mmCIF file of C-alpha atoms in Angstrom:
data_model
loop_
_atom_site.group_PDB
_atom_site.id
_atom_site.type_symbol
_atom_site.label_atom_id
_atom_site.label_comp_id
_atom_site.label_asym_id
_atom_site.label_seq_id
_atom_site.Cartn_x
_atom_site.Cartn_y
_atom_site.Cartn_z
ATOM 1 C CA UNK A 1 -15.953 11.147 23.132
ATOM 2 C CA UNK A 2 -14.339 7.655 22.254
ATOM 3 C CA UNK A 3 -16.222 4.837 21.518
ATOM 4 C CA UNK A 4 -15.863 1.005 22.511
ATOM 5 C CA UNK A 5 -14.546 -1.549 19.860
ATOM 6 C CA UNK A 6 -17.688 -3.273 20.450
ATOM 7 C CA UNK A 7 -19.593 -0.473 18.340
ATOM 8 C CA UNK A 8 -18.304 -1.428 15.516
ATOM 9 C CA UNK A 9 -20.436 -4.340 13.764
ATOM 10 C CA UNK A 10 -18.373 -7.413 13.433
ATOM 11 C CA UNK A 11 -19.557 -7.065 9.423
ATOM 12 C CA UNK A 12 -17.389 -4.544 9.423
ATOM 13 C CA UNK A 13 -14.137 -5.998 10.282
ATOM 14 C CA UNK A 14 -14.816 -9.238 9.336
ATOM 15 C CA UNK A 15 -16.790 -8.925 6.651
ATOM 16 C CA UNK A 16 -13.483 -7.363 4.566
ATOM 17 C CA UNK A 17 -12.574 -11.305 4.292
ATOM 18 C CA UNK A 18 -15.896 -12.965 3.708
ATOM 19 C CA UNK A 19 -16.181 -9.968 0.549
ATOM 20 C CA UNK A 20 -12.608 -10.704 -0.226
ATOM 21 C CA UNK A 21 -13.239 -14.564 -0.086
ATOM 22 C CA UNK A 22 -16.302 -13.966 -2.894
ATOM 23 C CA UNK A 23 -13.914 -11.787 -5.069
ATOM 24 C CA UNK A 24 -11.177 -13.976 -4.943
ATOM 25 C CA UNK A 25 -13.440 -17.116 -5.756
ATOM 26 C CA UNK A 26 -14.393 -15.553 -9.016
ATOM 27 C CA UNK A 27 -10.500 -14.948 -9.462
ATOM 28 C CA UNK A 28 -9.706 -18.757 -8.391
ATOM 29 C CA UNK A 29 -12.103 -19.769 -10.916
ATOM 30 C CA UNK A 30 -11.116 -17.414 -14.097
ATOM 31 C CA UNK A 31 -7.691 -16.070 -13.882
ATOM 32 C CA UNK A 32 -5.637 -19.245 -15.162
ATOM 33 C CA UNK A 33 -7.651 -19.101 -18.169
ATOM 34 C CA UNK A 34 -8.762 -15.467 -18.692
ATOM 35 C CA UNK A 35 -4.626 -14.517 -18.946
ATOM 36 C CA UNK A 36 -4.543 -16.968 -21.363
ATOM 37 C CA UNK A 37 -7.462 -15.635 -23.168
ATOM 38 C CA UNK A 38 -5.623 -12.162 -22.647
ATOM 39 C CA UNK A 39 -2.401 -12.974 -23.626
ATOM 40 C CA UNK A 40 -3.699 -14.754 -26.939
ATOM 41 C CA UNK A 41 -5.616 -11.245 -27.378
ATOM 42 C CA UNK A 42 -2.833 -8.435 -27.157
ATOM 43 C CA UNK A 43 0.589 -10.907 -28.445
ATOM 44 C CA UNK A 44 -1.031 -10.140 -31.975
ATOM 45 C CA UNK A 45 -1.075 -6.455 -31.025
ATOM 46 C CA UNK A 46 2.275 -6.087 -29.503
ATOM 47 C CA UNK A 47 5.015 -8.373 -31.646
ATOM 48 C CA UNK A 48 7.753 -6.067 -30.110
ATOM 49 C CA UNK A 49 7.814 -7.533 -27.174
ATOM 50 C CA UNK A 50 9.565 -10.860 -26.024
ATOM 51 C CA UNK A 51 7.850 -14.528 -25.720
ATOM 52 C CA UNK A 52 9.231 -14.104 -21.758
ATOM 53 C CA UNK A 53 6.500 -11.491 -20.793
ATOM 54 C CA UNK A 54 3.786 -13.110 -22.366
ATOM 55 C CA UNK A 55 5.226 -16.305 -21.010
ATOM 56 C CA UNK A 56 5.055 -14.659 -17.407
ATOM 57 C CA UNK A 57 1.951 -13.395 -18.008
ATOM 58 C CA UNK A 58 0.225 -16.861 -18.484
ATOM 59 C CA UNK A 59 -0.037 -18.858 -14.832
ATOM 60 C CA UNK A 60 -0.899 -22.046 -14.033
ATOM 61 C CA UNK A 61 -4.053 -22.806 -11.718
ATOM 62 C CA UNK A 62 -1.988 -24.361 -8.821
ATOM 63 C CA UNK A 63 -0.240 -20.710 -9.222
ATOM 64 C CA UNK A 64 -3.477 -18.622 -8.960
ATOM 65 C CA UNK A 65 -4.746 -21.157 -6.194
ATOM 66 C CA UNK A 66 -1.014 -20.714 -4.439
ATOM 67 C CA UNK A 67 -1.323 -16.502 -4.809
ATOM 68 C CA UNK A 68 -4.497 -16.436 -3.403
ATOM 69 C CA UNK A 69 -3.836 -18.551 -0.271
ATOM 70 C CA UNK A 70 -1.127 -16.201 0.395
ATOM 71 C CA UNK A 71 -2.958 -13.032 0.226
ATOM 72 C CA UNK A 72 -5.927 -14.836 1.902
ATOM 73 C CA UNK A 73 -3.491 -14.541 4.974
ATOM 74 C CA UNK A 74 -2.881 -10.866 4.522
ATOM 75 C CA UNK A 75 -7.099 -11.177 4.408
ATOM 76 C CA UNK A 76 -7.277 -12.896 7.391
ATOM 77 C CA UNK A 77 -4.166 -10.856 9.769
ATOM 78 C CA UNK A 78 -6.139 -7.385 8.371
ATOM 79 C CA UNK A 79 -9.670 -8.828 9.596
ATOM 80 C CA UNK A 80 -8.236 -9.809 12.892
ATOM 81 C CA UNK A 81 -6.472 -6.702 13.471
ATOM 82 C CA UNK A 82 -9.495 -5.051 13.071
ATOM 83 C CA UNK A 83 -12.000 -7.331 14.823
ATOM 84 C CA UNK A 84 -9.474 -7.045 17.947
ATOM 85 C CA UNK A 85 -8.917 -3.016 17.727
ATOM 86 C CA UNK A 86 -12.919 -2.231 16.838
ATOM 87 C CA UNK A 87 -11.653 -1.237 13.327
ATOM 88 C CA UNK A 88 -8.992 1.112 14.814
ATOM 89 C CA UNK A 89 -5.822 -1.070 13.417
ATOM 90 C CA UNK A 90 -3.890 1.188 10.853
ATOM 91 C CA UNK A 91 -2.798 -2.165 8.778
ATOM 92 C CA UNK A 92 -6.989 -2.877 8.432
ATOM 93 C CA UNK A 93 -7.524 0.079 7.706
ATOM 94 C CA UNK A 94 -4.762 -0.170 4.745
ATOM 95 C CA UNK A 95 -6.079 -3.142 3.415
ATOM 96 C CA UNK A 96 -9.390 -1.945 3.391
ATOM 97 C CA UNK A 97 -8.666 0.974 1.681
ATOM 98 C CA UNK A 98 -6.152 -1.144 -0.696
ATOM 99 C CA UNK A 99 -8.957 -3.504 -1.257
ATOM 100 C CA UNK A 100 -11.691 -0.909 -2.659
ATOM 101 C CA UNK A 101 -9.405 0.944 -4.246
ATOM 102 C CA UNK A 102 -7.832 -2.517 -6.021
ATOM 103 C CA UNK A 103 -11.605 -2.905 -7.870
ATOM 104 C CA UNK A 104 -10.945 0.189 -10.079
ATOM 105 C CA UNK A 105 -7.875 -1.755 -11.458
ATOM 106 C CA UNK A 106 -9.883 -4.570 -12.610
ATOM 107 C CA UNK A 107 -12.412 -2.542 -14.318
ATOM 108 C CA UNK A 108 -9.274 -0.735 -15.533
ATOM 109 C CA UNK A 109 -7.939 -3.846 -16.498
ATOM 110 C CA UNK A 110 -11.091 -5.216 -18.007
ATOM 111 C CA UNK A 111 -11.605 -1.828 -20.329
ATOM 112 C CA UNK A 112 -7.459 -2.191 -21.097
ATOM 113 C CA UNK A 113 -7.677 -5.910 -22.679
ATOM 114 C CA UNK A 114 -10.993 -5.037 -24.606
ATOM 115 C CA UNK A 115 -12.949 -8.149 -22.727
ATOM 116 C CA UNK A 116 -13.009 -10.017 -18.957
ATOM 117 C CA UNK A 117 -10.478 -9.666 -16.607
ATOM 118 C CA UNK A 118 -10.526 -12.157 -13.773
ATOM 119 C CA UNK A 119 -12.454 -10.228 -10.908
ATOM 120 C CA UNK A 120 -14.374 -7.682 -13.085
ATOM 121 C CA UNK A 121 -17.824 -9.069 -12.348
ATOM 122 C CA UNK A 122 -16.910 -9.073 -8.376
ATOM 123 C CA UNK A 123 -14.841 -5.547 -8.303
ATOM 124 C CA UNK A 124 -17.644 -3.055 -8.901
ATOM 125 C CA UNK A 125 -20.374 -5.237 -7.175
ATOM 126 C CA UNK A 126 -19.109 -6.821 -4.086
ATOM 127 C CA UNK A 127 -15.154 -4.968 -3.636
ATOM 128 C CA UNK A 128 -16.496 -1.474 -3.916
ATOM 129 C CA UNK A 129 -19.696 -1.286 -2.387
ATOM 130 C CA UNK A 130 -18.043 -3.494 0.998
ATOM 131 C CA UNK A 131 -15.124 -1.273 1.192
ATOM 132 C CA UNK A 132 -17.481 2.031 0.972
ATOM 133 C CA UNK A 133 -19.561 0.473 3.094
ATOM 134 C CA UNK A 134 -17.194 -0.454 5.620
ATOM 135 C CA UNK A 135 -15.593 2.948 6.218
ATOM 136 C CA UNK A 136 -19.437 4.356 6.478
ATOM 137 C CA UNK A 137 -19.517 2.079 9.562
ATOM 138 C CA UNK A 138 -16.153 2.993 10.933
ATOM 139 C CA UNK A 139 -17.325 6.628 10.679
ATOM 140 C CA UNK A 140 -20.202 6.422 12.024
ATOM 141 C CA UNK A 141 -18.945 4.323 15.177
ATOM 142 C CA UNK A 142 -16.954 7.518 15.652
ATOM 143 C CA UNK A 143 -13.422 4.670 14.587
ATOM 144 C CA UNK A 144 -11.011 7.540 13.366
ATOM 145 C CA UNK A 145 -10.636 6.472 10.397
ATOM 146 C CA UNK A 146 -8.100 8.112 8.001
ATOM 147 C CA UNK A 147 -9.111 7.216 4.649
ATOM 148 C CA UNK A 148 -6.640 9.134 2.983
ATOM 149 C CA UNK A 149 -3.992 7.966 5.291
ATOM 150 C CA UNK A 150 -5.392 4.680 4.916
ATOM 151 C CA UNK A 151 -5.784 5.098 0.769
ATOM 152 C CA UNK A 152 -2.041 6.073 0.676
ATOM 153 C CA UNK A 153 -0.920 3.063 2.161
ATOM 154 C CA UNK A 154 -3.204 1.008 0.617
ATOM 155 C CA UNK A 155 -2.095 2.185 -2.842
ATOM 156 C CA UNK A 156 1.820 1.418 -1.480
ATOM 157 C CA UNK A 157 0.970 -1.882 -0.334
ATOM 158 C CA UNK A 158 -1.247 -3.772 -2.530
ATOM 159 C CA UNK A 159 1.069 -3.557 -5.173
ATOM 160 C CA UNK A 160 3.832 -4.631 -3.204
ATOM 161 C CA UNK A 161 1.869 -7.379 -1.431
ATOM 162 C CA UNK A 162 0.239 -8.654 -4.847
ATOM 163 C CA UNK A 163 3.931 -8.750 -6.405
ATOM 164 C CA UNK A 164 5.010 -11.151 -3.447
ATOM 165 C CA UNK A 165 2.557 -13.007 -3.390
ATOM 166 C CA UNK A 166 2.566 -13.658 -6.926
ATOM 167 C CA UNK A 167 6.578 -13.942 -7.105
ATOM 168 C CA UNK A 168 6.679 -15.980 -4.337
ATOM 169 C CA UNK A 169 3.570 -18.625 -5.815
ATOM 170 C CA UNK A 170 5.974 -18.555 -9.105
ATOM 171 C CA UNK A 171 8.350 -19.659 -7.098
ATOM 172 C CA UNK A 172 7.074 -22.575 -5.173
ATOM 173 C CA UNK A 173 4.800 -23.684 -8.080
ATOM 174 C CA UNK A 174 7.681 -23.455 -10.246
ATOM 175 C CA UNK A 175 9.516 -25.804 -7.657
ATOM 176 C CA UNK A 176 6.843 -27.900 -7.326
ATOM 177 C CA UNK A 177 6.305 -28.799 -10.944
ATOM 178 C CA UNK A 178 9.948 -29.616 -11.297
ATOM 179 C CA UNK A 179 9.652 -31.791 -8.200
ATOM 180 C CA UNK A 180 6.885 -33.643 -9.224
ATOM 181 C CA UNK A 181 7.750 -33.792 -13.296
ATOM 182 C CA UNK A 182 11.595 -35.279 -11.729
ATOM 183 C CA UNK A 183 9.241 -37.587 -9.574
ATOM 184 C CA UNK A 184 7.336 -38.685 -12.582
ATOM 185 C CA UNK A 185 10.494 -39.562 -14.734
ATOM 186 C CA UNK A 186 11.832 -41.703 -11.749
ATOM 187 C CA UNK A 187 8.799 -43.795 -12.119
#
């Protein structure tokens, strides 16, 4: 027997961006500073390596605040795929998946750098919980839902997404601040 998309809860579906928008407020608000914190932590520990990585490492707010607008449309195209298919959409289910599972890096993350990582306190209190929550729901609204599938690409695409996001806020940040430092000098 098949169920309706209408038996899913819209918390389901669309809750995946309101829990997203709480973790990635946390990360808004600490991850400029935290890398610093982070980087001033482990370049003591690691001399070997080159003043580029730990130069890379260290991003400006308008970066973070860039990054997470971008991924806050990946968010957003997930939760609407999935509010429009009752759950059912393969790329929300990805995402979701990708999202719960991306909580056990920042506790991973957290326990690596000896301290806070930018979306520790949020991971194992709003990520995880949602994300086992949500497929709960999906299950018991009789949504097929292939976690493992799901997990799978999750664990491809997060990564992925994350490192475009991030490569491509470097990039228009980057062009940005050289815009508006040339602007500056013109004055």
């Amino acid at each position: 027997m098949t169920t309706s998309p209408a038996t899913v809860p819209r918390p389901v579906t669309w809750g995946l961006l309101a829990a997203w928008a709480v973790h990635d407020l946390e990360e808004l608000a600490t991850m400029a500073p935290a890398l610093r914190r982070i980087v001033a932590r482990l370049r003591p520990r690691y001399p070997q390596l080159p003043d580029g990585v730990w130069e890379r490492l260290e991003v400006s707010p308008a970066h973070v605040a860039v990054a997470i607008g971008l991924m806050g449309t990946v968010m957003t195209t997930a939760a609407v795929a999935g509010a429009r298919s009752g759950g059912r959409s393969g790329f929300y289910q990805a995402v979701l998946a990708g999202f719960g599972w991306h909580a056990v890096g920042h506790v991973a993350q957290s326990i690596a750098v000896g301290g806070y990582a930018s979306g520790v306190v949020t991971a194992p209190v709003v990520v995880a919980p949602f994300s086992v929550w949500a497929w709960r729901r999906l299950r018991a609204a009789g949504v097929p839902a292939e976690l493992g599938r799901s997990s799978a690409w999750g664990m491809v695409l997060l990564p992925v997404t994350l490192g475009a996001a991030h490569f491509a806020a470097h990039r228009l940040t980057r062009r940005i601040g050289a815009a508006g430092g040339a602007f500056l000098r013109s004055r």
